[in-house]
Amino acid sequence: MNREAVSPLLIRKYNQPVPRYTSYPTVPYWQEGIDAEAWKETFRRQFHEENHTRGISLYLHLPFCESLCTYCGCNKKITTNHSVEEPYLRAVLEEWKSYRKLMQQTPVIRELHLGGGTPTFFSPRHLKLLLQELLKGAIVHPQHQFSIEGHPNNTTDAHLKVLYELGFHRISYGVQDLDPEVQRVINRIQPFENVQRATGEARAAGFTSINFDLIYGLPLQTAAGMEQTIRSVITLKPERIAFYSYAHVPWNSKAQRLFNESHLPSPEQKLELYRLGKDLLLEAGYEDIGMDHFALPSDELSKARADGRLHRNFMGYTTQDTGLLLGLGVSSISDAGTAFAQNAKTLHDYYAMIGRGELAVTKGYFLTEEDRAFRRYILDASCRGQVSFRSEDRACLDSFSKPVLEKLAEDGLVTLSGEGMTITETGRHFVRNICAAFDLLKLRSEAAGDEGRRFSQAI
């Protein structure tokens, strides 16, 4: 394999805490106690602008899991008691009814994603009831994309058939790592045979796009184990592979405190695991889409990148940019273009607010014109690898972004001109750091000596 060497000095220099930039402004800068009435008005206005042109996107958070994966930083509830399914689905549908009242017209659903937690914790019957009620009286866009996150151990043929009948053609399986020792320490025992079965059943049911989530940087991972994992999964030819960096955030995720931190790979070892995995994926015919994501040339994600249609949101890279993403369920996040809103993070608070007939939003952010401009820069950097500067942003760019970009250019991560910036091949290893050059809130906080917000390491 012919790999460009990345200096260990660069790795150490840029292995700094930075956001993953699934939004801008990033969640730590949002305000607690969002003005619910202002959010309703923003949602209502954005819905009427987007619904009959591009349609809307829906994200449903289904938080339950039967066992705890110790690496996971998602909002989840661990239980083997499946009687929790029905009350939760009732609450989500009540929340949907509240938003339907704000819409005052038939919603056109362009994108629908079920995430978690483990959505396939729910029985096929309950998922069918949820989706039928959700889609009742709605219009499904002819170019819709419906997707779900599934666990290879508990996704059944019955799940897949129900989902396919309701318009789902995409599924993402959490594979993470196939090394038995790594699986043991992260408490996710998942033989390759289960992944193979779940993949075959999805294709037999009619699913046309399958994604595998893999993680590098987990405890006890080795280069040999990573190579075996990658070589095994590519035999199944998933259309997409998300190759995520493990985010060690024990201050947010208590389960990560169970790790012996000496078992975590060093930044240099972690980057080597990534580069090894990337080389094997490229060798197998996958294309590098951007931060974390790879896809076969025939997949819509590769086509969107080539056509300049790639978008990034809370679900990672996507081909859909509807202008309105509505999140339903505990901790879900909504994006109305000019504002973000996040639901209550605990089931107790979520149920209480829904029970009172309120929207469950408890945190959010209303974007200024400046926020929207720099959000665009971050999206262009992460989705297209280049940014064109606007003259009206020159003062902020010169004061905050330019000094950072000049240092990035000195290290060979970007090239600069008077009109914009382009990420180099070396810079593709450090996209999060490059996006941070346009994060005015973070830059201003650091200039003011405010170190109160914490992020995972870049590498």
Tab-separated table of C-alpha atoms in Angstrom:
chain	number	residue	atom	x	y	z
A	1	MET	CA	0.000	0.000	0.000
A	2	ASN	CA	1.282	3.456	-0.948
A	3	ARG	CA	0.459	5.711	1.974
A	4	GLU	CA	1.410	9.321	2.439
A	5	ALA	CA	3.247	9.679	5.737
A	6	VAL	CA	1.649	11.928	8.336
A	7	SER	CA	4.154	13.413	10.743
A	8	PRO	CA	3.832	12.315	14.386
A	9	LEU	CA	4.497	15.971	15.231
A	10	LEU	CA	1.345	16.955	13.298
A	11	ILE	CA	-0.637	14.236	15.043
A	12	ARG	CA	0.399	15.468	18.473
A	13	LYS	CA	-0.115	19.102	17.513
A	14	TYR	CA	-3.654	18.657	16.189
A	15	ASN	CA	-4.892	16.035	18.612
A	16	GLN	CA	-6.845	18.732	20.430
A	17	PRO	CA	-10.414	18.750	21.788
A	18	VAL	CA	-12.676	19.850	18.925
A	19	PRO	CA	-16.349	19.253	18.044
A	20	ARG	CA	-17.494	16.775	15.388
A	21	TYR	CA	-19.450	19.539	13.639
A	22	THR	CA	-22.717	17.766	13.023
A	23	SER	CA	-24.122	21.240	13.733
A	24	TYR	CA	-22.971	24.806	14.054
A	25	PRO	CA	-23.210	26.315	16.581
A	26	THR	CA	-22.325	23.100	18.401
A	27	VAL	CA	-24.523	21.786	21.211
A	28	PRO	CA	-22.336	22.964	24.159
A	29	TYR	CA	-23.054	26.569	23.110
A	30	TRP	CA	-26.830	26.159	23.091
A	31	GLN	CA	-28.956	27.701	25.823
A	32	GLU	CA	-30.925	25.840	28.456
A	33	GLY	CA	-34.556	26.889	28.758
A	34	ILE	CA	-35.354	27.616	25.108
A	35	ASP	CA	-38.272	29.973	24.428
A	36	ALA	CA	-40.871	27.387	23.353
A	37	GLU	CA	-43.151	29.957	21.723
A	38	ALA	CA	-40.303	31.382	19.651
A	39	TRP	CA	-39.354	27.840	18.640
A	40	LYS	CA	-42.946	27.094	17.577
A	41	GLU	CA	-43.027	30.197	15.386
A	42	THR	CA	-39.656	29.371	13.824
A	43	PHE	CA	-40.745	25.779	13.179
A	44	ARG	CA	-44.080	26.889	11.692
A	45	ARG	CA	-42.388	29.369	9.339
A	46	GLN	CA	-39.716	26.919	8.179
A	47	PHE	CA	-42.254	24.145	7.669
A	48	HIS	CA	-44.351	26.292	5.348
A	49	GLU	CA	-41.244	27.314	3.385
A	50	GLU	CA	-39.939	23.767	2.925
A	51	ASN	CA	-42.847	21.336	2.972
A	52	HIS	CA	-44.135	21.637	-0.599
A	53	THR	CA	-40.734	22.264	-2.186
A	54	ARG	CA	-38.232	19.822	-0.666
A	55	GLY	CA	-40.364	18.099	1.985
A	56	ILE	CA	-39.238	17.526	5.578
A	57	SER	CA	-36.959	15.113	7.417
A	58	LEU	CA	-37.925	13.187	10.557
A	59	TYR	CA	-35.639	11.616	13.138
A	60	LEU	CA	-37.136	9.330	15.802
A	61	HIS	CA	-35.008	8.485	18.816
A	62	LEU	CA	-35.815	5.033	20.225
A	63	PRO	CA	-33.593	4.872	23.321
A	64	PHE	CA	-33.894	1.351	24.722
A	65	CYS	CA	-31.134	-1.291	24.677
A	66	GLU	CA	-31.051	-4.705	26.364
A	67	SER	CA	-27.383	-4.420	27.340
A	68	LEU	CA	-24.848	-1.643	27.864
A	69	CYS	CA	-22.129	-1.132	25.250
A	70	THR	CA	-19.489	0.590	27.344
A	71	TYR	CA	-18.057	2.692	24.494
A	72	CYS	CA	-21.434	4.274	23.675
A	73	GLY	CA	-22.012	7.971	24.322
A	74	CYS	CA	-25.598	8.031	23.022
A	75	ASN	CA	-28.682	8.759	25.102
A	76	LYS	CA	-29.972	5.298	25.994
A	77	LYS	CA	-31.943	3.378	28.608
A	78	ILE	CA	-30.812	-0.159	29.471
A	79	THR	CA	-33.617	-2.630	30.174
A	80	THR	CA	-34.813	-6.116	29.287
A	81	ASN	CA	-38.381	-5.149	30.161
A	82	HIS	CA	-40.196	-4.779	26.850
A	83	SER	CA	-43.333	-3.399	28.483
A	84	VAL	CA	-41.605	0.011	28.069
A	85	GLU	CA	-42.240	-0.078	24.325
A	86	GLU	CA	-45.911	0.875	24.207
A	87	PRO	CA	-45.843	3.888	26.590
A	88	TYR	CA	-42.865	5.331	24.769
A	89	LEU	CA	-44.475	4.986	21.350
A	90	ARG	CA	-47.653	6.641	22.642
A	91	ALA	CA	-45.604	9.606	23.850
A	92	VAL	CA	-43.789	9.960	20.509
A	93	LEU	CA	-47.088	9.910	18.636
A	94	GLU	CA	-48.524	12.543	21.000
A	95	GLU	CA	-45.494	14.711	20.272
A	96	TRP	CA	-46.065	14.208	16.540
A	97	LYS	CA	-49.701	15.308	16.962
A	98	SER	CA	-48.546	18.528	18.638
A	99	TYR	CA	-46.311	19.315	15.680
A	100	ARG	CA	-49.068	18.377	13.223
A	101	LYS	CA	-51.213	21.104	14.781
A	102	LEU	CA	-48.452	23.624	14.110
A	103	MET	CA	-48.142	22.481	10.486
A	104	GLN	CA	-51.765	23.160	9.520
A	105	GLN	CA	-51.228	21.306	6.243
A	106	THR	CA	-50.332	17.803	5.117
A	107	PRO	CA	-46.633	17.065	5.722
A	108	VAL	CA	-44.527	15.739	2.849
A	109	ILE	CA	-42.014	13.315	4.353
A	110	ARG	CA	-38.794	13.151	2.356
A	111	GLU	CA	-36.500	11.532	4.901
A	112	LEU	CA	-37.191	9.340	7.933
A	113	HIS	CA	-34.586	7.796	10.205
A	114	LEU	CA	-35.012	5.610	13.287
A	115	GLY	CA	-32.028	5.842	15.631
A	116	GLY	CA	-31.188	4.960	19.182
A	117	GLY	CA	-30.524	3.233	21.432
A	118	THR	CA	-31.491	0.139	19.524
A	119	PRO	CA	-34.576	0.666	17.348
A	120	THR	CA	-34.846	-3.085	16.770
A	121	PHE	CA	-35.337	-3.454	20.544
A	122	PHE	CA	-38.958	-2.722	19.602
A	123	SER	CA	-41.049	-5.572	18.262
A	124	PRO	CA	-41.959	-5.638	14.564
A	125	ARG	CA	-45.604	-5.147	15.582
A	126	HIS	CA	-44.866	-2.011	17.580
A	127	LEU	CA	-42.626	-0.534	14.878
A	128	LYS	CA	-45.412	-1.128	12.366
A	129	LEU	CA	-47.982	0.601	14.585
A	130	LEU	CA	-45.646	3.551	15.179
A	131	LEU	CA	-44.849	4.052	11.513
A	132	GLN	CA	-48.403	3.555	10.284
A	133	GLU	CA	-49.663	6.209	12.715
A	134	LEU	CA	-46.803	8.535	11.845
A	135	LEU	CA	-47.440	8.251	8.113
A	136	LYS	CA	-51.229	8.389	8.388
A	137	GLY	CA	-52.456	11.503	6.602
A	138	ALA	CA	-48.941	12.369	5.421
A	139	ILE	CA	-47.557	12.348	1.883
A	140	VAL	CA	-44.486	10.193	1.278
A	141	HIS	CA	-42.235	11.994	-1.195
A	142	PRO	CA	-41.585	9.929	-4.359
A	143	GLN	CA	-37.828	10.321	-3.758
A	144	HIS	CA	-38.031	9.470	-0.056
A	145	GLN	CA	-35.235	7.809	1.901
A	146	PHE	CA	-36.268	5.833	4.994
A	147	SER	CA	-33.547	4.237	7.128
A	148	ILE	CA	-33.059	2.496	10.464
A	149	GLU	CA	-30.201	1.547	12.788
A	150	GLY	CA	-30.239	-2.158	13.576
A	151	HIS	CA	-28.343	-4.485	15.891
A	152	PRO	CA	-27.177	-7.647	14.076
A	153	ASN	CA	-27.987	-9.723	17.163
A	154	ASN	CA	-31.664	-8.799	17.371
A	155	THR	CA	-32.749	-7.608	13.910
A	156	THR	CA	-35.085	-10.307	12.646
A	157	ASP	CA	-36.515	-11.198	9.281
A	158	ALA	CA	-39.898	-10.031	10.617
A	159	HIS	CA	-38.436	-6.575	11.439
A	160	LEU	CA	-36.989	-6.265	7.954
A	161	LYS	CA	-40.156	-7.301	6.139
A	162	VAL	CA	-42.319	-4.855	8.106
A	163	LEU	CA	-39.892	-2.006	7.495
A	164	TYR	CA	-39.535	-2.740	3.790
A	165	GLU	CA	-43.301	-2.796	3.340
A	166	LEU	CA	-43.439	0.693	4.883
A	167	GLY	CA	-40.847	2.151	2.516
A	168	PHE	CA	-37.502	1.462	4.239
A	169	HIS	CA	-34.668	0.578	1.856
A	170	ARG	CA	-31.647	1.516	4.003
A	171	ILE	CA	-30.330	-0.075	7.184
A	172	SER	CA	-27.213	0.578	9.262
A	173	TYR	CA	-25.760	-2.192	11.403
A	174	GLY	CA	-23.513	-1.435	14.362
A	175	VAL	CA	-20.563	-3.785	13.834
A	176	GLN	CA	-17.828	-1.742	15.613
A	177	ASP	CA	-15.115	-4.460	15.756
A	178	LEU	CA	-14.956	-8.218	15.223
A	179	ASP	CA	-12.030	-8.979	17.551
A	180	PRO	CA	-13.434	-11.145	20.422
A	181	GLU	CA	-11.219	-9.410	23.019
A	182	VAL	CA	-12.340	-5.949	21.923
A	183	GLN	CA	-15.963	-7.111	21.915
A	184	ARG	CA	-15.542	-8.427	25.434
A	185	VAL	CA	-14.131	-5.196	26.847
A	186	ILE	CA	-16.810	-3.036	25.173
A	187	ASN	CA	-19.519	-5.542	26.198
A	188	ARG	CA	-20.809	-6.118	22.679
A	189	ILE	CA	-20.454	-9.808	21.846
A	190	GLN	CA	-21.412	-10.078	18.204
A	191	PRO	CA	-20.013	-12.937	16.085
A	192	PHE	CA	-19.366	-12.296	12.404
A	193	GLU	CA	-21.970	-14.950	11.606
A	194	ASN	CA	-24.663	-12.682	13.083
A	195	VAL	CA	-23.548	-9.776	10.899
A	196	GLN	CA	-23.509	-12.052	7.877
A	197	ARG	CA	-27.023	-13.348	8.638
A	198	ALA	CA	-28.490	-9.883	9.253
A	199	THR	CA	-26.937	-8.555	6.033
A	200	GLY	CA	-28.226	-11.446	3.945
A	201	GLU	CA	-31.725	-11.141	5.393
A	202	ALA	CA	-31.810	-7.393	4.709
A	203	ARG	CA	-30.891	-7.911	1.079
A	204	ALA	CA	-33.406	-10.748	0.748
A	205	ALA	CA	-36.110	-8.470	2.167
A	206	GLY	CA	-35.353	-5.856	-0.522
A	207	PHE	CA	-33.026	-3.389	1.212
A	208	THR	CA	-30.769	-1.765	-1.386
A	209	SER	CA	-28.339	0.144	0.857
A	210	ILE	CA	-26.595	-1.376	3.866
A	211	ASN	CA	-24.181	0.527	6.092
A	212	PHE	CA	-21.783	-0.873	8.680
A	213	ASP	CA	-20.605	1.267	11.586
A	214	LEU	CA	-17.001	0.510	12.556
A	215	ILE	CA	-14.966	2.230	15.284
A	216	TYR	CA	-11.221	2.767	15.562
A	217	GLY	CA	-9.519	3.726	18.806
A	218	LEU	CA	-11.325	1.236	21.053
A	219	PRO	CA	-9.563	-0.442	24.000
A	220	LEU	CA	-7.287	-3.365	23.062
A	221	GLN	CA	-7.539	-2.725	19.327
A	222	THR	CA	-4.491	-3.771	17.318
A	223	ALA	CA	-3.454	-3.331	13.694
A	224	ALA	CA	-3.837	-7.092	13.100
A	225	GLY	CA	-7.310	-7.117	14.598
A	226	MET	CA	-8.357	-4.050	12.621
A	227	GLU	CA	-7.147	-5.598	9.383
A	228	GLN	CA	-9.099	-8.778	10.104
A	229	THR	CA	-12.255	-6.801	10.879
A	230	ILE	CA	-12.032	-4.727	7.691
A	231	ARG	CA	-11.216	-7.708	5.481
A	232	SER	CA	-14.149	-9.642	6.949
A	233	VAL	CA	-16.772	-6.920	6.554
A	234	ILE	CA	-15.836	-6.031	2.982
A	235	THR	CA	-16.572	-9.616	1.947
A	236	LEU	CA	-20.220	-8.679	2.605
A	237	LYS	CA	-19.943	-5.585	0.335
A	238	PRO	CA	-22.018	-3.118	2.365
A	239	GLU	CA	-22.786	-0.091	0.200
A	240	ARG	CA	-21.518	2.254	2.921
A	241	ILE	CA	-19.110	2.053	5.836
A	242	ALA	CA	-18.939	4.655	8.594
A	243	PHE	CA	-15.479	4.353	10.138
A	244	TYR	CA	-15.823	6.392	13.309
A	245	SER	CA	-13.195	7.639	15.702
A	246	TYR	CA	-13.963	6.479	19.232
A	247	ALA	CA	-14.872	9.558	21.266
A	248	HIS	CA	-13.599	9.136	24.811
A	249	VAL	CA	-15.833	11.460	26.856
A	250	PRO	CA	-16.069	9.860	30.331
A	251	TRP	CA	-17.375	13.141	31.789
A	252	ASN	CA	-20.507	12.633	29.649
A	253	SER	CA	-20.693	8.836	29.486
A	254	LYS	CA	-20.249	7.088	32.820
A	255	ALA	CA	-19.863	3.664	31.182
A	256	GLN	CA	-16.594	4.802	29.605
A	257	ARG	CA	-15.139	5.094	33.105
A	258	LEU	CA	-15.121	1.296	33.170
A	259	PHE	CA	-12.224	1.276	30.714
A	260	ASN	CA	-8.632	0.986	31.765
A	261	GLU	CA	-7.328	4.025	29.894
A	262	SER	CA	-3.954	2.338	29.427
A	263	HIS	CA	-5.776	-0.037	27.041
A	264	LEU	CA	-6.697	2.834	24.707
A	265	PRO	CA	-4.362	3.299	21.719
A	266	SER	CA	-2.154	6.377	21.670
A	267	PRO	CA	-3.014	9.154	19.171
A	268	GLU	CA	-0.286	7.856	16.842
A	269	GLN	CA	-1.583	4.277	17.102
A	270	LYS	CA	-5.139	5.476	16.639
A	271	LEU	CA	-4.273	7.336	13.437
A	272	GLU	CA	-2.402	4.269	12.204
A	273	LEU	CA	-5.542	2.158	12.772
A	274	TYR	CA	-7.528	4.688	10.753
A	275	ARG	CA	-5.025	4.841	7.923
A	276	LEU	CA	-4.827	1.041	7.791
A	277	GLY	CA	-8.606	0.764	7.631
A	278	LYS	CA	-8.870	3.533	5.056
A	279	ASP	CA	-6.256	1.919	2.800
A	280	LEU	CA	-8.075	-1.415	2.918
A	281	LEU	CA	-11.398	0.245	2.090
A	282	LEU	CA	-9.948	2.202	-0.821
A	283	GLU	CA	-8.238	-0.957	-2.051
A	284	ALA	CA	-11.630	-2.706	-1.982
A	285	GLY	CA	-13.191	-0.006	-4.177
A	286	TYR	CA	-14.783	2.275	-1.598
A	287	GLU	CA	-14.559	6.051	-1.997
A	288	ASP	CA	-13.582	8.415	0.815
A	289	ILE	CA	-16.628	10.645	1.280
A	290	GLY	CA	-15.236	12.757	4.108
A	291	MET	CA	-15.116	12.649	7.895
A	292	ASP	CA	-15.646	8.995	8.838
A	293	HIS	CA	-17.639	7.911	5.772
A	294	PHE	CA	-16.860	5.609	2.838
A	295	ALA	CA	-19.161	4.378	0.063
A	296	LEU	CA	-19.081	2.305	-3.107
A	297	PRO	CA	-19.057	4.387	-6.316
A	298	SER	CA	-22.539	3.114	-7.170
A	299	ASP	CA	-24.003	4.372	-3.879
A	300	GLU	CA	-26.008	7.578	-3.722
A	301	LEU	CA	-23.607	9.060	-1.159
A	302	SER	CA	-20.702	8.854	-3.632
A	303	LYS	CA	-22.855	10.332	-6.376
A	304	ALA	CA	-23.945	13.189	-4.099
A	305	ARG	CA	-20.344	13.998	-3.245
A	306	ALA	CA	-19.395	14.041	-6.936
A	307	ASP	CA	-22.373	16.272	-7.764
A	308	GLY	CA	-21.818	18.676	-4.851
A	309	ARG	CA	-25.078	17.621	-3.156
A	310	LEU	CA	-23.540	16.151	0.000
A	311	HIS	CA	-24.951	17.429	3.295
A	312	ARG	CA	-24.026	16.886	6.943
A	313	ASN	CA	-26.353	16.909	9.951
A	314	PHE	CA	-26.853	15.143	13.287
A	315	MET	CA	-27.006	11.778	11.514
A	316	GLY	CA	-23.654	12.310	9.759
A	317	TYR	CA	-23.343	12.630	5.988
A	318	THR	CA	-26.562	12.460	4.003
A	319	THR	CA	-27.822	13.050	0.472
A	320	GLN	CA	-30.866	14.911	1.774
A	321	ASP	CA	-30.974	18.590	2.759
A	322	THR	CA	-34.642	19.335	3.249
A	323	GLY	CA	-34.190	22.536	5.238
A	324	LEU	CA	-36.212	21.146	8.150
A	325	LEU	CA	-35.282	18.215	10.359
A	326	LEU	CA	-37.794	17.397	13.084
A	327	GLY	CA	-36.588	15.221	15.946
A	328	LEU	CA	-39.139	13.222	17.946
A	329	GLY	CA	-38.488	11.346	21.172
A	330	VAL	CA	-36.313	11.807	24.231
A	331	SER	CA	-33.166	13.943	23.607
A	332	SER	CA	-33.939	14.305	19.883
A	333	ILE	CA	-32.671	17.391	18.092
A	334	SER	CA	-34.551	19.456	15.517
A	335	ASP	CA	-33.001	21.802	12.962
A	336	ALA	CA	-35.204	24.511	11.454
A	337	GLY	CA	-32.446	26.258	9.544
A	338	THR	CA	-32.389	29.357	11.724
A	339	ALA	CA	-32.791	27.528	15.039
A	340	PHE	CA	-31.994	24.271	16.821
A	341	ALA	CA	-34.095	22.672	19.572
A	342	GLN	CA	-33.358	19.634	21.731
A	343	ASN	CA	-35.887	17.591	23.678
A	344	ALA	CA	-35.652	16.717	27.361
A	345	LYS	CA	-32.840	14.233	27.958
A	346	THR	CA	-34.518	12.027	30.587
A	347	LEU	CA	-37.550	9.838	30.053
A	348	HIS	CA	-39.115	11.247	33.222
A	349	ASP	CA	-38.966	14.837	31.953
A	350	TYR	CA	-39.936	13.874	28.413
A	351	TYR	CA	-43.026	11.976	29.552
A	352	ALA	CA	-44.016	14.776	31.926
A	353	MET	CA	-43.861	17.480	29.242
A	354	ILE	CA	-45.694	15.394	26.648
A	355	GLY	CA	-48.301	14.475	29.286
A	356	ARG	CA	-48.983	18.203	29.876
A	357	GLY	CA	-49.555	18.719	26.162
A	358	GLU	CA	-46.324	20.693	25.752
A	359	LEU	CA	-43.545	20.349	23.237
A	360	ALA	CA	-40.668	18.574	24.989
A	361	VAL	CA	-37.986	21.107	23.946
A	362	THR	CA	-35.702	22.203	26.798
A	363	LYS	CA	-32.562	23.497	25.082
A	364	GLY	CA	-31.769	25.255	21.834
A	365	TYR	CA	-30.194	28.044	19.869
A	366	PHE	CA	-31.482	30.761	17.526
A	367	LEU	CA	-28.890	31.531	14.865
A	368	THR	CA	-27.755	35.024	13.958
A	369	GLU	CA	-26.881	35.990	10.378
A	370	GLU	CA	-23.230	35.573	11.315
A	371	ASP	CA	-23.890	32.072	12.699
A	372	ARG	CA	-25.609	31.064	9.470
A	373	ALA	CA	-22.720	32.315	7.333
A	374	PHE	CA	-20.082	30.449	9.321
A	375	ARG	CA	-22.272	27.363	9.483
A	376	ARG	CA	-22.112	27.395	5.686
A	377	TYR	CA	-18.313	27.589	5.763
A	378	ILE	CA	-18.144	24.575	8.081
A	379	LEU	CA	-20.541	22.586	5.875
A	380	ASP	CA	-18.545	23.447	2.764
A	381	ALA	CA	-15.280	22.402	4.433
A	382	SER	CA	-16.680	19.077	5.673
A	383	CYS	CA	-18.783	18.210	2.597
A	384	ARG	CA	-16.818	19.705	-0.304
A	385	GLY	CA	-13.313	20.201	0.997
A	386	GLN	CA	-13.214	23.834	-0.047
A	387	VAL	CA	-14.630	27.166	1.042
A	388	SER	CA	-15.290	30.424	-0.803
A	389	PHE	CA	-15.127	33.535	1.370
A	390	ARG	CA	-17.868	36.168	1.282
A	391	SER	CA	-16.802	39.810	1.317
A	392	GLU	CA	-19.396	40.667	3.971
A	393	ASP	CA	-17.698	38.236	6.386
A	394	ARG	CA	-14.222	39.630	5.819
A	395	ALA	CA	-13.873	41.357	9.202
A	396	CYS	CA	-14.624	38.188	11.195
A	397	LEU	CA	-12.596	36.026	8.852
A	398	ASP	CA	-9.572	38.310	9.172
A	399	SER	CA	-9.853	38.622	12.959
A	400	PHE	CA	-10.554	35.006	13.900
A	401	SER	CA	-10.347	32.497	11.035
A	402	LYS	CA	-7.411	33.824	9.038
A	403	PRO	CA	-4.758	33.440	11.784
A	404	VAL	CA	-5.810	29.810	12.311
A	405	LEU	CA	-5.989	29.081	8.586
A	406	GLU	CA	-2.515	30.531	8.026
A	407	LYS	CA	-1.089	28.124	10.613
A	408	LEU	CA	-2.967	25.244	8.968
A	409	ALA	CA	-1.501	26.304	5.626
A	410	GLU	CA	2.022	26.388	7.085
A	411	ASP	CA	1.533	22.756	8.127
A	412	GLY	CA	0.293	21.775	4.666
A	413	LEU	CA	-3.292	21.022	5.697
A	414	VAL	CA	-4.939	23.689	3.514
A	415	THR	CA	-4.079	26.001	0.654
A	416	LEU	CA	-5.252	29.607	0.820
A	417	SER	CA	-6.084	32.259	-1.715
A	418	GLY	CA	-7.709	35.633	-1.324
A	419	GLU	CA	-11.041	34.118	-2.270
A	420	GLY	CA	-11.072	30.902	-0.284
A	421	MET	CA	-9.510	27.741	1.102
A	422	THR	CA	-8.994	24.170	-0.124
A	423	ILE	CA	-8.206	21.153	2.055
A	424	THR	CA	-5.115	19.192	0.988
A	425	GLU	CA	-4.731	15.417	0.979
A	426	THR	CA	-2.855	15.610	4.290
A	427	GLY	CA	-5.538	17.934	5.616
A	428	ARG	CA	-8.214	15.281	5.073
A	429	HIS	CA	-6.860	13.582	8.226
A	430	PHE	CA	-7.618	16.762	10.193
A	431	VAL	CA	-10.993	17.979	8.876
A	432	ARG	CA	-12.377	18.579	12.366
A	433	ASN	CA	-9.453	20.897	13.133
A	434	ILE	CA	-9.977	22.741	9.856
A	435	CYS	CA	-13.703	23.201	10.525
A	436	ALA	CA	-12.740	24.663	13.915
A	437	ALA	CA	-11.075	27.579	12.078
A	438	PHE	CA	-14.607	28.790	11.265
A	439	ASP	CA	-16.066	28.139	14.722
A	440	LEU	CA	-16.393	31.748	15.873
A	441	LEU	CA	-18.029	30.846	19.180
A	442	LYS	CA	-15.199	28.517	20.139
A	443	LEU	CA	-12.523	30.950	18.933
A	444	ARG	CA	-14.046	33.854	20.839
A	445	SER	CA	-14.426	31.741	23.983
A	446	GLU	CA	-10.777	30.730	23.814
A	447	ALA	CA	-9.715	34.342	23.223
A	448	ALA	CA	-11.655	35.313	26.346
A	449	GLY	CA	-10.004	32.530	28.366
A	450	ASP	CA	-13.220	30.498	28.645
A	451	GLU	CA	-12.270	26.804	28.768
A	452	GLY	CA	-15.579	25.610	30.219
A	453	ARG	CA	-16.740	23.460	27.271
A	454	ARG	CA	-15.269	20.022	26.677
A	455	PHE	CA	-15.018	18.020	23.452
A	456	SER	CA	-13.527	14.705	22.419
A	457	GLN	CA	-9.997	14.650	21.009
A	458	ALA	CA	-9.667	15.228	17.262
A	459	ILE	CA	-7.759	11.957	16.791
